[in-house]
CSV table of N, CA and C in Angstrom, one decimal:
chain,number,residue,atom,x,y,z
A,9,UNK,N,0.8,-1.2,0.0
A,9,UNK,CA,0.0,0.0,0.0
A,9,UNK,C,0.9,1.2,0.0
A,10,UNK,N,0.6,2.2,-0.8
A,10,UNK,CA,1.4,3.4,-1.0
A,10,UNK,C,0.8,4.5,0.0
A,11,UNK,N,1.7,5.1,0.7
A,11,UNK,CA,1.3,6.2,1.6
A,11,UNK,C,1.3,7.5,0.9
A,12,UNK,N,0.3,8.3,1.2
A,12,UNK,CA,0.2,9.6,0.6
A,12,UNK,C,0.7,10.7,1.5
A,13,UNK,N,1.6,11.6,1.0
A,13,UNK,CA,2.1,12.6,1.8
A,13,UNK,C,1.0,13.7,2.1
A,14,UNK,N,1.1,14.2,3.3
A,14,UNK,CA,0.2,15.3,3.7
A,14,UNK,C,0.6,16.6,3.0
A,15,UNK,N,-0.4,17.5,2.9
A,15,UNK,CA,-0.1,18.8,2.3
A,15,UNK,C,1.1,19.5,3.0
A,16,UNK,N,1.2,19.4,4.3
A,16,UNK,CA,2.3,20.0,5.1
A,16,UNK,C,3.6,19.3,4.7
A,17,UNK,N,3.6,18.0,4.5
A,17,UNK,CA,4.9,17.3,4.2
A,17,UNK,C,5.3,17.8,2.8
A,18,UNK,N,4.4,17.8,1.8
A,18,UNK,CA,4.7,18.2,0.5
A,18,UNK,C,5.2,19.7,0.5
A,19,UNK,N,4.5,20.6,1.2
A,19,UNK,CA,5.0,22.0,1.3
A,19,UNK,C,6.3,22.1,1.9
A,20,UNK,N,6.6,21.3,3.0
A,20,UNK,CA,7.9,21.4,3.6
A,20,UNK,C,9.0,20.9,2.7
A,21,UNK,N,8.7,19.9,2.0
A,21,UNK,CA,9.7,19.3,1.0
A,21,UNK,C,10.0,20.4,-0.1
A,22,UNK,N,9.0,21.0,-0.6
A,22,UNK,CA,9.2,22.1,-1.6
A,22,UNK,C,10.0,23.2,-1.0
A,23,UNK,N,9.6,23.6,0.2
A,23,UNK,CA,10.4,24.7,0.8
A,23,UNK,C,11.8,24.4,1.0
A,24,UNK,N,12.1,23.1,1.3
A,24,UNK,CA,13.5,22.6,1.4
A,24,UNK,C,14.2,22.7,0.1
A,25,UNK,N,13.5,22.3,-1.0
A,25,UNK,CA,14.1,22.4,-2.3
A,25,UNK,C,14.5,23.8,-2.7
A,26,UNK,N,13.6,24.7,-2.4
A,26,UNK,CA,13.8,26.2,-2.7
A,26,UNK,C,15.0,26.6,-1.9
A,27,UNK,N,15.1,26.3,-0.6
A,27,UNK,CA,16.2,26.6,0.3
A,27,UNK,C,17.5,26.1,-0.3
A,28,UNK,N,17.5,24.9,-0.8
A,28,UNK,CA,18.7,24.3,-1.4
A,28,UNK,C,19.2,25.1,-2.6
A,29,UNK,N,18.3,25.6,-3.4
A,29,UNK,CA,18.7,26.4,-4.5
A,29,UNK,C,19.4,27.7,-4.1
A,30,UNK,N,18.8,28.4,-3.1
A,30,UNK,CA,19.5,29.6,-2.6
A,30,UNK,C,20.8,29.3,-1.9
A,31,UNK,N,20.9,28.2,-1.2
A,31,UNK,CA,22.1,27.7,-0.5
A,31,UNK,C,23.2,27.5,-1.6
A,32,UNK,N,22.8,26.9,-2.7
A,32,UNK,CA,23.8,26.6,-3.8
A,32,UNK,C,24.3,27.9,-4.4
A,33,UNK,N,23.5,29.0,-4.3
A,33,UNK,CA,24.0,30.3,-4.7
A,33,UNK,C,24.8,31.1,-3.7
A,34,UNK,N,25.0,30.4,-2.6
A,34,UNK,CA,25.9,31.1,-1.5
A,34,UNK,C,25.1,31.8,-0.5
A,35,UNK,N,23.8,31.7,-0.4
A,35,UNK,CA,23.0,32.4,0.6
A,35,UNK,C,23.0,31.5,1.9
A,36,UNK,N,22.9,32.2,3.0
A,36,UNK,CA,22.7,31.6,4.3
A,36,UNK,C,21.2,31.5,4.4
A,37,UNK,N,20.6,30.4,4.9
A,37,UNK,CA,19.2,30.1,4.9
A,37,UNK,C,18.7,30.0,6.4
A,38,UNK,N,17.6,30.7,6.7
A,38,UNK,CA,16.9,30.6,7.9
A,38,UNK,C,15.5,30.2,7.5
A,39,UNK,N,15.0,29.1,8.1
A,39,UNK,CA,13.6,28.7,7.8
A,39,UNK,C,12.6,29.1,8.9
A,40,UNK,N,11.4,29.4,8.5
A,40,UNK,CA,10.3,29.7,9.4
A,40,UNK,C,10.7,30.8,10.5
A,41,UNK,N,11.1,31.9,10.0
A,41,UNK,CA,11.6,33.1,10.8
A,41,UNK,C,10.4,34.0,11.1
A,42,UNK,N,10.4,34.5,12.3
A,42,UNK,CA,9.5,35.6,12.7
A,42,UNK,C,10.2,36.9,12.6
A,43,UNK,N,9.7,37.8,11.7
A,43,UNK,CA,10.2,39.1,11.5
A,43,UNK,C,9.0,40.1,11.9
A,44,UNK,N,9.2,40.7,13.0
A,44,UNK,CA,8.1,41.6,13.5
A,44,UNK,C,6.8,40.7,13.7
A,45,UNK,N,5.7,41.1,13.1
A,45,UNK,CA,4.5,40.4,13.2
A,45,UNK,C,4.3,39.3,12.1
A,46,UNK,N,5.3,39.0,11.4
A,46,UNK,CA,5.2,38.2,10.2
A,46,UNK,C,6.0,36.9,10.3
A,47,UNK,N,5.4,35.8,9.9
A,47,UNK,CA,6.1,34.5,9.8
A,47,UNK,C,6.6,34.4,8.4
A,48,UNK,N,7.9,34.2,8.2
A,48,UNK,CA,8.5,34.1,6.9
A,48,UNK,C,9.0,32.7,6.6
A,49,UNK,N,8.6,32.1,5.5
A,49,UNK,CA,9.1,30.8,5.1
A,49,UNK,C,10.6,30.7,5.1
A,50,UNK,N,11.2,31.6,4.3
A,50,UNK,CA,12.7,31.5,4.2
A,50,UNK,C,13.2,33.0,4.3
A,51,UNK,N,14.3,33.2,5.1
A,51,UNK,CA,15.0,34.4,5.1
A,51,UNK,C,16.4,34.0,4.5
A,52,UNK,N,16.8,34.6,3.4
A,52,UNK,CA,18.0,34.2,2.7
A,52,UNK,C,18.9,35.5,2.8
A,53,UNK,N,20.2,35.3,3.2
A,53,UNK,CA,21.1,36.4,3.3
A,53,UNK,C,22.4,36.0,2.6
A,54,UNK,N,23.1,37.1,2.1
A,54,UNK,CA,24.4,36.8,1.5
A,54,UNK,C,25.2,38.1,1.6
A,55,UNK,N,26.4,38.0,2.0
A,55,UNK,CA,27.3,39.2,2.1
A,55,UNK,C,28.0,39.3,0.8
A,56,UNK,N,28.0,40.5,0.2
A,56,UNK,CA,28.7,40.8,-1.1
A,56,UNK,C,29.8,41.7,-0.7
A,57,UNK,N,31.0,41.3,-0.9
A,57,UNK,CA,32.2,42.1,-0.6
A,57,UNK,C,32.2,43.4,-1.3
A,58,UNK,N,32.4,44.5,-0.6
A,58,UNK,CA,32.4,45.8,-1.3
A,58,UNK,C,31.0,46.4,-1.5
A,59,UNK,N,30.0,45.6,-1.2
A,59,UNK,CA,28.6,46.1,-1.4
A,59,UNK,C,27.9,46.2,0.0
A,60,UNK,N,27.2,45.1,0.3
A,60,UNK,CA,26.4,45.1,1.5
A,60,UNK,C,25.9,43.6,1.7
A,61,UNK,N,25.1,43.5,2.7
A,61,UNK,CA,24.4,42.2,2.9
A,61,UNK,C,23.1,42.3,2.2
A,62,UNK,N,22.8,41.3,1.3
A,62,UNK,CA,21.5,41.2,0.7
A,62,UNK,C,20.7,40.2,1.5
A,63,UNK,N,19.5,40.6,1.7
A,63,UNK,CA,18.6,39.7,2.5
A,63,UNK,C,17.2,39.8,1.8
A,64,UNK,N,16.6,38.6,1.6
A,64,UNK,CA,15.3,38.5,0.9
A,64,UNK,C,14.4,37.6,1.7
A,65,UNK,N,13.2,37.9,1.8
A,65,UNK,CA,12.2,37.0,2.3
A,65,UNK,C,11.7,36.2,1.1
A,66,UNK,N,11.5,34.9,1.3
A,66,UNK,CA,11.0,34.0,0.3
A,66,UNK,C,9.8,33.3,0.7
A,67,UNK,N,8.7,33.4,0.0
A,67,UNK,CA,7.5,32.7,0.3
A,67,UNK,C,7.4,31.5,-0.7
A,68,UNK,N,7.4,30.3,-0.1
A,68,UNK,CA,7.4,29.1,-1.0
A,68,UNK,C,6.0,28.5,-1.0
A,69,UNK,N,5.4,28.6,-2.2
A,69,UNK,CA,4.0,28.0,-2.3
A,69,UNK,C,4.0,26.9,-3.3
A,70,UNK,N,3.4,25.8,-3.0
A,70,UNK,CA,3.4,24.6,-3.9
A,70,UNK,C,1.9,24.3,-4.1
A,71,UNK,N,1.5,24.1,-5.3
A,71,UNK,CA,0.1,23.7,-5.6
A,71,UNK,C,0.1,22.5,-6.5
A,72,UNK,N,-0.7,21.5,-6.2
A,72,UNK,CA,-0.9,20.4,-7.2
A,72,UNK,C,-2.0,20.8,-8.2
A,73,UNK,N,-2.8,21.7,-7.8
A,73,UNK,CA,-3.9,22.1,-8.7
A,73,UNK,C,-4.1,23.6,-8.6
A,74,UNK,N,-4.4,24.3,-9.7
A,74,UNK,CA,-4.7,25.7,-9.6
A,74,UNK,C,-3.4,26.5,-9.4
A,75,UNK,N,-3.6,27.7,-9.0
A,75,UNK,CA,-2.5,28.6,-8.8
A,75,UNK,C,-2.6,29.4,-7.5
A,76,UNK,N,-1.6,30.1,-7.2
A,76,UNK,CA,-1.6,31.0,-6.0
A,76,UNK,C,-2.6,32.1,-6.2
A,77,UNK,N,-3.4,32.3,-5.3
A,77,UNK,CA,-4.5,33.3,-5.4
A,77,UNK,C,-4.0,34.8,-5.3
A,78,UNK,N,-4.8,35.7,-5.8
A,78,UNK,CA,-4.4,37.1,-5.7
A,78,UNK,C,-4.3,37.6,-4.3
A,79,UNK,N,-5.2,37.1,-3.4
A,79,UNK,CA,-5.1,37.5,-2.0
A,79,UNK,C,-3.8,37.1,-1.3
A,80,UNK,N,-3.3,35.9,-1.6
A,80,UNK,CA,-2.0,35.4,-1.1
A,80,UNK,C,-0.9,36.3,-1.6
A,81,UNK,N,-1.0,36.7,-2.9
A,81,UNK,CA,0.1,37.5,-3.5
A,81,UNK,C,0.0,38.9,-2.9
A,82,UNK,N,-1.2,39.5,-2.7
A,82,UNK,CA,-1.3,40.8,-2.1
A,82,UNK,C,-0.8,40.8,-0.7
A,83,UNK,N,-1.1,39.8,0.1
A,83,UNK,CA,-0.6,39.7,1.5
A,83,UNK,C,0.9,39.7,1.5
A,84,UNK,N,1.5,38.9,0.6
A,84,UNK,CA,3.0,38.8,0.6
A,84,UNK,C,3.6,40.1,0.1
A,85,UNK,N,3.0,40.8,-0.9
A,85,UNK,CA,3.5,42.1,-1.3
A,85,UNK,C,3.5,43.1,-0.2
A,86,UNK,N,2.4,43.1,0.6
A,86,UNK,CA,2.3,44.0,1.7
A,86,UNK,C,3.3,43.7,2.8
A,87,UNK,N,3.5,42.5,3.1
A,87,UNK,CA,4.5,42.1,4.1
A,87,UNK,C,5.9,42.5,3.6
A,88,UNK,N,6.2,42.2,2.4
A,88,UNK,CA,7.5,42.6,1.8
A,88,UNK,C,7.7,44.1,1.8
A,89,UNK,N,6.7,44.8,1.4
A,89,UNK,CA,6.8,46.3,1.4
A,89,UNK,C,7.1,46.8,2.8
A,90,UNK,N,6.4,46.3,3.8
A,90,UNK,CA,6.6,46.8,5.1
A,90,UNK,C,8.0,46.5,5.6
A,91,UNK,N,8.5,45.3,5.4
A,91,UNK,CA,9.8,44.9,5.9
A,91,UNK,C,10.9,45.6,5.1
A,92,UNK,N,10.7,45.9,3.8
A,92,UNK,CA,11.7,46.7,3.1
A,92,UNK,C,11.7,48.1,3.6
A,93,UNK,N,10.6,48.7,3.9
A,93,UNK,CA,10.5,50.1,4.4
A,93,UNK,C,11.1,50.2,5.8
A,94,UNK,N,11.0,49.1,6.6
A,94,UNK,CA,11.6,49.1,7.9
A,94,UNK,C,13.1,48.8,7.9
A,95,UNK,N,13.6,48.5,6.7
A,95,UNK,CA,15.0,48.2,6.6
A,95,UNK,C,15.4,46.8,7.1
A,96,UNK,N,14.4,46.0,7.2
A,96,UNK,CA,14.7,44.6,7.7
A,96,UNK,C,15.2,43.7,6.6
A,97,UNK,N,14.8,43.9,5.3
A,97,UNK,CA,15.2,43.1,4.2
A,97,UNK,C,15.4,43.9,3.0
A,98,UNK,N,16.1,43.4,2.0
A,98,UNK,CA,16.4,44.0,0.7
A,98,UNK,C,15.2,43.9,-0.3
A,99,UNK,N,14.5,42.7,-0.2
A,99,UNK,CA,13.4,42.5,-1.1
A,99,UNK,C,12.7,41.2,-0.7
A,100,UNK,N,11.7,40.8,-1.6
A,100,UNK,CA,10.9,39.6,-1.4
A,100,UNK,C,10.8,38.8,-2.7
A,101,UNK,N,10.8,37.5,-2.6
A,101,UNK,CA,10.6,36.6,-3.7
A,101,UNK,C,9.5,35.7,-3.5
């Protein structure tokens, strides 16, 4: 009998894959971070010599059907905008 993964397990595996891509690009990865009032899937940071520290919040969404909804996108954009304005991060992905 084949076991079916739960949505949480599938989501966590996808988030781990996204984290591995950023890690391969030289970013430090922090998963499930609390920044202010916001829970962030991934906070990725990288020091660039002669420039600064780049830091991005990354929201990892995996869907087997359909697409990410406009409300989810709007919520993420608002969180990213707030954190950028507060100087907490460089951007959002």
